mmCIF file of C-alpha atoms and ligand atoms in Angstrom:
data_model
loop_
_atom_site.group_PDB
_atom_site.id
_atom_site.type_symbol
_atom_site.label_atom_id
_atom_site.label_comp_id
_atom_site.label_asym_id
_atom_site.label_seq_id
_atom_site.Cartn_x
_atom_site.Cartn_y
_atom_site.Cartn_z
ATOM 1 C CA MET A 245 55.593 123.090 285.810
ATOM 2 C CA ALA A 246 56.235 124.434 282.322
ATOM 3 C CA PRO A 247 56.994 121.816 279.660
ATOM 4 C CA PRO A 248 60.792 121.188 279.291
ATOM 5 C CA GLU A 249 61.142 123.123 276.070
ATOM 6 C CA LEU A 250 59.618 126.226 277.695
ATOM 7 C CA ASP A 251 62.070 125.864 280.619
ATOM 8 C CA ALA A 252 64.940 125.693 278.156
ATOM 9 C CA LEU A 253 63.564 128.681 276.278
ATOM 10 C CA GLY A 254 63.115 130.645 279.500
ATOM 11 C CA ALA A 255 66.599 129.786 280.760
ATOM 12 C CA ALA A 256 68.118 130.682 277.385
ATOM 13 C CA ALA A 257 66.212 133.985 277.245
ATOM 14 C CA ARG A 258 67.395 134.905 280.756
ATOM 15 C CA ALA A 259 71.018 134.040 279.961
ATOM 16 C CA LEU A 260 70.867 136.059 276.729
ATOM 17 C CA GLY A 261 69.349 139.039 278.548
ATOM 18 C CA ARG A 262 72.373 139.169 280.889
ATOM 19 C CA ALA A 263 75.010 138.568 278.178
ATOM 20 C CA ASP A 264 77.654 141.118 277.173
ATOM 21 C CA LEU A 265 78.904 139.067 274.206
ATOM 22 C CA VAL A 266 76.766 136.463 272.377
ATOM 23 C CA VAL A 267 78.155 134.227 269.639
ATOM 24 C CA VAL A 268 75.565 132.735 267.283
ATOM 25 C CA ALA A 269 77.211 129.675 265.699
ATOM 26 C CA THR A 270 75.188 128.373 262.759
ATOM 27 C CA GLY A 271 75.283 125.392 260.411
ATOM 28 C CA ALA A 272 73.292 124.212 257.425
ATOM 29 C CA GLY A 273 70.148 123.646 259.506
ATOM 30 C CA MET A 274 69.890 127.419 259.880
ATOM 31 C CA SER A 275 69.073 127.675 256.162
ATOM 32 C CA ARG A 276 66.779 124.655 255.965
ATOM 33 C CA GLU A 277 63.585 126.743 256.368
ATOM 34 C CA SER A 278 64.763 129.009 253.574
ATOM 35 C CA GLY A 279 64.587 126.005 251.265
ATOM 36 C CA ILE A 280 68.293 125.178 251.191
ATOM 37 C CA PRO A 281 69.001 121.473 251.850
ATOM 38 C CA THR A 282 71.388 120.750 254.736
ATOM 39 C CA PHE A 283 74.813 119.509 253.856
ATOM 40 C CA ARG A 284 74.032 115.900 254.705
ATOM 41 C CA GLU A 285 70.617 115.725 253.173
ATOM 42 C CA ALA A 286 70.619 113.713 249.977
ATOM 43 C CA LEU A 287 71.573 115.806 247.001
ATOM 44 C CA THR A 288 68.762 116.226 244.514
ATOM 45 C CA GLY A 289 68.430 116.010 240.769
ATOM 46 C CA LEU A 290 71.580 115.389 238.766
ATOM 47 C CA TRP A 291 73.701 115.482 241.901
ATOM 48 C CA ALA A 292 71.759 112.761 243.753
ATOM 49 C CA ARG A 293 74.280 110.103 242.768
ATOM 50 C CA PHE A 294 77.263 112.040 244.133
ATOM 51 C CA ASP A 295 78.444 112.204 247.741
ATOM 52 C CA PRO A 296 78.817 115.863 248.804
ATOM 53 C CA GLU A 297 81.827 114.971 250.920
ATOM 54 C CA GLU A 298 83.418 113.597 247.749
ATOM 55 C CA MET A 299 82.359 116.528 245.564
ATOM 56 C CA ALA A 300 83.575 119.211 247.993
ATOM 57 C CA THR A 301 87.274 118.430 247.447
ATOM 58 C CA GLU A 302 90.117 119.777 245.315
ATOM 59 C CA GLN A 303 90.708 116.249 244.018
ATOM 60 C CA ALA A 304 87.150 116.059 242.673
ATOM 61 C CA PHE A 305 87.546 119.488 241.075
ATOM 62 C CA ARG A 306 90.829 118.529 239.370
ATOM 63 C CA ARG A 307 89.316 115.223 238.200
ATOM 64 C CA ALA A 308 85.968 116.637 236.972
ATOM 65 C CA PRO A 309 86.139 120.459 236.957
ATOM 66 C CA ALA A 310 82.924 121.007 234.982
ATOM 67 C CA ARG A 311 80.891 118.694 237.269
ATOM 68 C CA VAL A 312 82.128 120.288 240.516
ATOM 69 C CA PHE A 313 81.999 123.853 239.174
ATOM 70 C CA GLY A 314 78.488 123.197 237.808
ATOM 71 C CA TRP A 315 77.370 121.938 241.232
ATOM 72 C CA TYR A 316 78.577 125.104 242.959
ATOM 73 C CA ALA A 317 77.148 127.375 240.244
ATOM 74 C CA TRP A 318 73.805 125.597 240.671
ATOM 75 C CA ARG A 319 73.939 125.923 244.473
ATOM 76 C CA ARG A 320 74.713 129.642 244.052
ATOM 77 C CA MET A 321 71.587 129.952 241.896
ATOM 78 C CA VAL A 322 69.438 128.150 244.519
ATOM 79 C CA VAL A 323 70.848 130.316 247.284
ATOM 80 C CA ARG A 324 70.366 133.574 245.391
ATOM 81 C CA ALA A 325 66.641 132.726 245.120
ATOM 82 C CA ALA A 326 66.375 131.890 248.840
ATOM 83 C CA VAL A 327 64.799 134.295 251.323
ATOM 84 C CA PRO A 328 66.123 134.475 254.909
ATOM 85 C CA HIS A 329 63.365 133.131 257.207
ATOM 86 C CA ALA A 330 62.153 134.534 260.548
ATOM 87 C CA GLY A 331 65.028 132.884 262.399
ATOM 88 C CA TYR A 332 67.482 135.139 260.562
ATOM 89 C CA ASP A 333 65.393 138.194 261.442
ATOM 90 C CA ALA A 334 65.410 137.067 265.074
ATOM 91 C CA ILE A 335 69.218 137.080 265.080
ATOM 92 C CA VAL A 336 69.180 140.620 263.660
ATOM 93 C CA ALA A 337 66.736 141.536 266.461
ATOM 94 C CA LEU A 338 69.191 140.081 269.007
ATOM 95 C CA GLU A 339 71.874 142.363 267.550
ATOM 96 C CA ARG A 340 69.602 145.313 268.331
ATOM 97 C CA LEU A 341 68.719 144.074 271.827
ATOM 98 C CA LEU A 342 72.174 143.070 273.086
ATOM 99 C CA PRO A 343 75.512 144.892 273.504
ATOM 100 C CA GLU A 344 77.564 142.616 271.206
ATOM 101 C CA VAL A 345 76.566 139.755 268.904
ATOM 102 C CA LEU A 346 78.903 137.914 266.511
ATOM 103 C CA VAL A 347 77.566 135.411 263.993
ATOM 104 C CA VAL A 348 79.996 132.594 263.169
ATOM 105 C CA THR A 349 78.670 130.431 260.352
ATOM 106 C CA GLN A 350 79.760 127.259 258.599
ATOM 107 C CA ASN A 351 77.342 128.138 255.818
ATOM 108 C CA VAL A 352 78.447 129.535 252.476
ATOM 109 C CA ASP A 353 75.038 130.907 251.439
ATOM 110 C CA GLY A 354 75.420 134.506 252.652
ATOM 111 C CA LEU A 355 71.915 134.540 254.173
ATOM 112 C CA HIS A 356 72.957 136.119 257.488
ATOM 113 C CA ALA A 357 74.346 139.217 255.759
ATOM 114 C CA ARG A 358 71.361 139.309 253.409
ATOM 115 C CA ALA A 359 69.042 139.296 256.468
ATOM 116 C CA GLY A 360 70.907 142.314 257.867
ATOM 117 C CA SER A 361 73.366 140.789 260.353
ATOM 118 C CA ARG A 362 76.325 143.148 260.484
ATOM 119 C CA ARG A 363 79.068 141.029 262.051
ATOM 120 C CA VAL A 364 79.318 137.674 260.276
ATOM 121 C CA VAL A 365 82.370 135.388 260.231
ATOM 122 C CA GLU A 366 82.218 132.862 257.361
ATOM 123 C CA LEU A 367 84.402 129.949 258.456
ATOM 124 C CA HIS A 368 83.869 127.963 255.240
ATOM 125 C CA GLY A 369 83.964 130.784 252.689
ATOM 126 C CA SER A 370 81.155 131.824 250.373
ATOM 127 C CA LEU A 371 79.377 130.735 247.190
ATOM 128 C CA GLU A 372 79.754 134.331 246.017
ATOM 129 C CA ARG A 373 83.558 134.247 246.119
ATOM 130 C CA PHE A 374 85.826 132.728 243.442
ATOM 131 C CA ARG A 375 89.584 132.505 242.899
ATOM 132 C CA CYS A 376 91.973 130.708 240.596
ATOM 133 C CA LEU A 377 93.069 127.212 241.536
ATOM 134 C CA ASP A 378 96.819 127.694 241.352
ATOM 135 C CA ALA A 379 97.674 131.234 242.487
ATOM 136 C CA GLY A 380 94.502 132.228 244.320
ATOM 137 C CA HIS A 381 93.947 135.272 242.097
ATOM 138 C CA PRO A 382 90.490 136.645 243.004
ATOM 139 C CA TYR A 383 87.856 136.356 240.273
ATOM 140 C CA PRO A 384 84.729 138.549 240.120
ATOM 141 C CA ALA A 385 81.570 136.582 241.048
ATOM 142 C CA ASP A 386 79.546 138.602 238.537
ATOM 143 C CA ALA A 387 81.746 137.224 235.753
ATOM 144 C CA VAL A 388 80.743 133.654 236.687
ATOM 145 C CA PRO A 389 77.851 132.537 234.470
ATOM 146 C CA GLU A 390 74.560 131.491 236.089
ATOM 147 C CA PRO A 391 73.722 128.034 234.705
ATOM 148 C CA ALA A 392 70.439 127.908 232.774
ATOM 149 C CA THR A 393 69.906 124.346 233.985
ATOM 150 C CA GLU A 394 71.372 121.958 236.566
ATOM 151 C CA GLY A 395 74.396 120.452 234.921
ATOM 152 C CA GLU A 396 78.080 120.570 234.251
ATOM 153 C CA LEU A 397 79.657 123.978 233.706
ATOM 154 C CA ALA A 398 83.244 124.416 232.590
ATOM 155 C CA PRO A 399 85.055 126.797 234.960
ATOM 156 C CA PRO A 400 86.402 130.009 233.413
ATOM 157 C CA ALA A 401 90.195 130.416 233.116
ATOM 158 C CA CYS A 402 92.026 132.930 235.268
ATOM 159 C CA PRO A 403 92.819 135.981 233.080
ATOM 160 C CA ARG A 404 96.122 136.398 234.945
ATOM 161 C CA CYS A 405 97.551 132.895 234.952
ATOM 162 C CA GLY A 406 95.170 130.684 232.969
ATOM 163 C CA ALA A 407 94.415 128.316 235.876
ATOM 164 C CA PRO A 408 90.784 127.182 236.275
ATOM 165 C CA ILE A 409 88.581 129.322 238.527
ATOM 166 C CA ARG A 410 87.339 127.509 241.664
ATOM 167 C CA PRO A 411 84.667 128.363 244.245
ATOM 168 C CA GLY A 412 85.870 130.406 247.249
ATOM 169 C CA VAL A 413 84.639 127.801 249.736
ATOM 170 C CA VAL A 414 86.647 125.566 252.086
ATOM 171 C CA TRP A 415 86.837 122.033 250.698
ATOM 172 C CA PHE A 416 87.377 118.920 252.789
ATOM 173 C CA GLY A 417 91.045 118.614 253.689
ATOM 174 C CA GLU A 418 91.637 122.361 253.350
ATOM 175 C CA VAL A 419 92.461 124.726 256.186
ATOM 176 C CA LEU A 420 89.970 127.345 257.282
ATOM 177 C CA PRO A 421 90.776 131.029 256.657
ATOM 178 C CA GLU A 422 93.182 132.203 259.380
ATOM 179 C CA ARG A 423 91.562 135.560 260.164
ATOM 180 C CA GLU A 424 88.077 134.065 260.494
ATOM 181 C CA VAL A 425 89.333 131.269 262.746
ATOM 182 C CA ALA A 426 91.092 133.765 265.036
ATOM 183 C CA LEU A 427 87.941 135.913 265.293
ATOM 184 C CA ALA A 428 85.702 132.913 265.973
ATOM 185 C CA TRP A 429 87.903 131.259 268.590
ATOM 186 C CA GLU A 430 88.573 134.548 270.416
ATOM 187 C CA ALA A 431 84.849 135.256 270.610
ATOM 188 C CA ALA A 432 84.011 131.682 271.643
ATOM 189 C CA ALA A 433 86.456 131.910 274.546
ATOM 190 C CA ARG A 434 85.062 135.299 275.673
ATOM 191 C CA CYS A 435 81.292 135.017 275.115
ATOM 192 C CA ALA A 436 78.760 134.768 277.933
ATOM 193 C CA VAL A 437 76.307 132.843 275.731
ATOM 194 C CA MET A 438 76.775 130.768 272.573
ATOM 195 C CA LEU A 439 73.653 129.996 270.552
ATOM 196 C CA VAL A 440 74.449 126.922 268.412
ATOM 197 C CA VAL A 441 71.893 126.602 265.635
ATOM 198 C CA GLY A 442 71.446 123.898 263.006
ATOM 199 C CA THR A 443 74.718 122.041 263.036
ATOM 200 C CA SER A 444 75.370 118.320 263.452
ATOM 201 C CA GLY A 445 78.688 119.125 265.109
ATOM 202 C CA LEU A 446 80.390 116.552 262.909
ATOM 203 C CA VAL A 447 82.902 118.672 261.022
ATOM 204 C CA GLN A 448 86.042 119.907 262.754
ATOM 205 C CA PRO A 449 87.376 122.409 263.519
ATOM 206 C CA ALA A 450 84.060 124.352 263.514
ATOM 207 C CA ALA A 451 82.487 121.627 265.657
ATOM 208 C CA ALA A 452 84.928 122.448 268.465
ATOM 209 C CA LEU A 453 83.481 125.933 269.060
ATOM 210 C CA PRO A 454 80.682 124.937 271.480
ATOM 211 C CA ARG A 455 83.209 123.084 273.620
ATOM 212 C CA VAL A 456 85.590 126.071 273.600
ATOM 213 C CA ALA A 457 82.731 128.255 274.805
ATOM 214 C CA ARG A 458 81.516 125.770 277.433
ATOM 215 C CA ASP A 459 85.049 125.179 278.776
ATOM 216 C CA ALA A 460 85.429 128.963 279.119
ATOM 217 C CA GLY A 461 82.255 129.116 281.218
ATOM 218 C CA ALA A 462 79.712 130.195 278.599
ATOM 219 C CA PHE A 463 76.042 129.283 278.712
ATOM 220 C CA VAL A 464 75.584 127.149 275.567
ATOM 221 C CA VAL A 465 72.150 126.888 273.953
ATOM 222 C CA GLU A 466 71.546 124.346 271.187
ATOM 223 C CA VAL A 467 68.725 124.963 268.695
ATOM 224 C CA ASN A 468 68.156 121.815 266.628
ATOM 225 C CA PRO A 469 65.124 119.555 266.057
ATOM 226 C CA GLU A 470 67.408 116.515 266.401
ATOM 227 C CA PRO A 471 70.087 115.449 268.879
ATOM 228 C CA SER A 472 73.596 116.215 267.587
ATOM 229 C CA ASP A 473 77.241 116.003 268.643
ATOM 230 C CA VAL A 474 76.754 119.490 270.096
ATOM 231 C CA SER A 475 74.022 118.383 272.515
ATOM 232 C CA PRO A 476 76.407 117.015 275.211
ATOM 233 C CA PHE A 477 78.066 120.456 275.477
ATOM 234 C CA ALA A 478 74.807 122.385 275.656
ATOM 235 C CA THR A 479 73.723 123.987 278.920
ATOM 236 C CA VAL A 480 70.166 123.851 277.590
ATOM 237 C CA VAL A 481 68.720 122.323 274.426
ATOM 238 C CA CYS A 482 65.795 123.933 272.615
ATOM 239 C CA ARG A 483 64.562 121.014 270.519
ATOM 240 C CA GLY A 484 63.007 122.722 267.553
ATOM 241 C CA SER A 485 63.658 124.436 264.266
ATOM 242 C CA ALA A 486 65.574 127.685 263.853
ATOM 243 C CA GLY A 487 62.625 129.455 262.256
ATOM 244 C CA VAL A 488 60.415 128.711 265.269
ATOM 245 C CA VAL A 489 62.760 128.712 268.275
ATOM 246 C CA LEU A 490 64.792 131.858 267.500
ATOM 247 C CA PRO A 491 61.746 134.166 267.154
ATOM 248 C CA ALA A 492 60.296 132.564 270.323
ATOM 249 C CA LEU A 493 63.546 133.317 272.146
ATOM 250 C CA VAL A 494 63.476 136.965 271.107
ATOM 251 C CA ALA A 495 59.801 137.186 272.090
ATOM 252 C CA ARG A 496 60.646 135.788 275.555
ATOM 253 C CA MET A 497 63.259 138.531 275.852
ATOM 254 C CA GLY A 498 60.587 141.111 275.163
ATOM 255 C CA GLY A 499 61.984 141.937 271.734
ATOM 256 C CA SER A 500 60.433 141.378 268.368
ATOM 257 C CA ALA A 501 62.056 140.105 265.240
HETATM 258 P P1 LIG B 114 74.752 119.074 258.585
HETATM 259 O O1 LIG B 114 73.954 118.759 257.383
HETATM 260 O O2 LIG B 114 75.866 118.140 259.012
HETATM 261 O O3 LIG B 114 73.787 119.205 259.872
HETATM 262 C C1 LIG B 114 72.625 119.994 259.768
HETATM 263 C C2 LIG B 114 72.008 120.042 261.150
HETATM 264 O O4 LIG B 114 70.885 120.908 261.085
HETATM 265 C C3 LIG B 114 71.491 118.684 261.637
HETATM 266 O O5 LIG B 114 71.908 118.478 262.977
HETATM 267 C C4 LIG B 114 69.964 118.832 261.561
HETATM 268 O O6 LIG B 114 69.307 118.106 262.615
HETATM 269 C C5 LIG B 114 69.803 120.310 261.785
HETATM 270 N N1 LIG B 114 68.564 120.877 261.234
HETATM 271 C C6 LIG B 114 67.825 120.421 260.195
HETATM 272 N N2 LIG B 114 66.762 121.245 259.987
HETATM 273 C C7 LIG B 114 66.862 122.251 260.919
HETATM 274 C C8 LIG B 114 66.089 123.402 261.221
HETATM 275 N N3 LIG B 114 64.982 123.698 260.518
HETATM 276 N N4 LIG B 114 66.490 124.209 262.245
HETATM 277 C C9 LIG B 114 67.605 123.912 262.960
HETATM 278 N N5 LIG B 114 68.393 122.831 262.716
HETATM 279 C C10 LIG B 114 68.016 122.016 261.704
HETATM 280 O O7 LIG B 114 75.314 120.541 258.381
HETATM 281 P P2 LIG B 114 76.492 121.209 259.149
HETATM 282 O O8 LIG B 114 76.579 120.747 260.568
HETATM 283 O O9 LIG B 114 76.417 122.666 258.904
HETATM 284 O O10 LIG B 114 81.509 122.313 255.270
HETATM 285 O O11 LIG B 114 77.763 120.628 258.341
HETATM 286 C C11 LIG B 114 78.999 121.220 258.598
HETATM 287 C C12 LIG B 114 79.806 121.262 257.370
HETATM 288 O O12 LIG B 114 79.812 120.003 256.722
HETATM 289 C C13 LIG B 114 79.320 122.178 256.258
HETATM 290 O O13 LIG B 114 79.615 123.543 256.490
HETATM 291 C C14 LIG B 114 80.223 121.694 255.130
HETATM 292 C C15 LIG B 114 80.387 120.215 255.451
HETATM 293 O O14 LIG B 114 81.751 119.901 255.611
HETATM 294 C C16 LIG B 114 82.234 122.437 254.125
HETATM 295 O O15 LIG B 114 81.732 122.212 253.036
HETATM 296 C C17 LIG B 114 83.626 122.860 254.328
#
């Protein structure tokens, strides 16, 4: 009798091999092995004393624009230096092996596209997108300074209306982008397999996707070293890290990352 994790891996590999559409739903844990802290890990350095759920809000930005803008500019720096790990390459390999794969991510770090994934839906926006606070006028990311050190950074003013420039990410209390939500929910309701990787399943509405898939009859695979709010909706759970489990999955399918 193979150990449970091998059974889960084998069952997941078989389900993937039969799948017409696979949705890969990822959270912050997907980037952990690329050196990017998960959302709920303690913030480091200057930011350690702030609660990310408090910082990632329009209220915090209006109250302390330089602190919040500096935090995002610093995160963009960290992310730009990050390298997608083998788990990202495994997802790209799945895209080559299977008829249709859609990546739906809560992450704002852009690592899926950087790894070569071609169809990525960013539910929570991106650290590389900026717009003005009042009218939403787009602002070129290249015009946003890269901070020399961790610290406060005053946001630039919109050249069109003078409002402060804000990060193009979804803050707590804000709605998700309509087009991305429609794409994600349509795919979740149609997919044969949903691979849920590295999310605690705590933040709605993204956390609802595994249930949408399961209720529509999909085979749901969770990849996470810890139990999460996704686990009850998983058909199988591969208890392990993204950088180890995803390449092992592709290997079991006879592919290589
Ligand atoms: P969390 O920090 O809530 O959860 C990260 C999950 O990744 C946890 O379940 C960890 O056990 C798991 N994990 C850690 N290391 C891992 C690894 N190497 N491989 C696989 N999994 C690993 O992050 P999210 O669930 O993504 O949204 O949080 C969702 C949202 O919370 C974020 O997108 C953010 C915040 O609201 C916005 O900012 C709008």
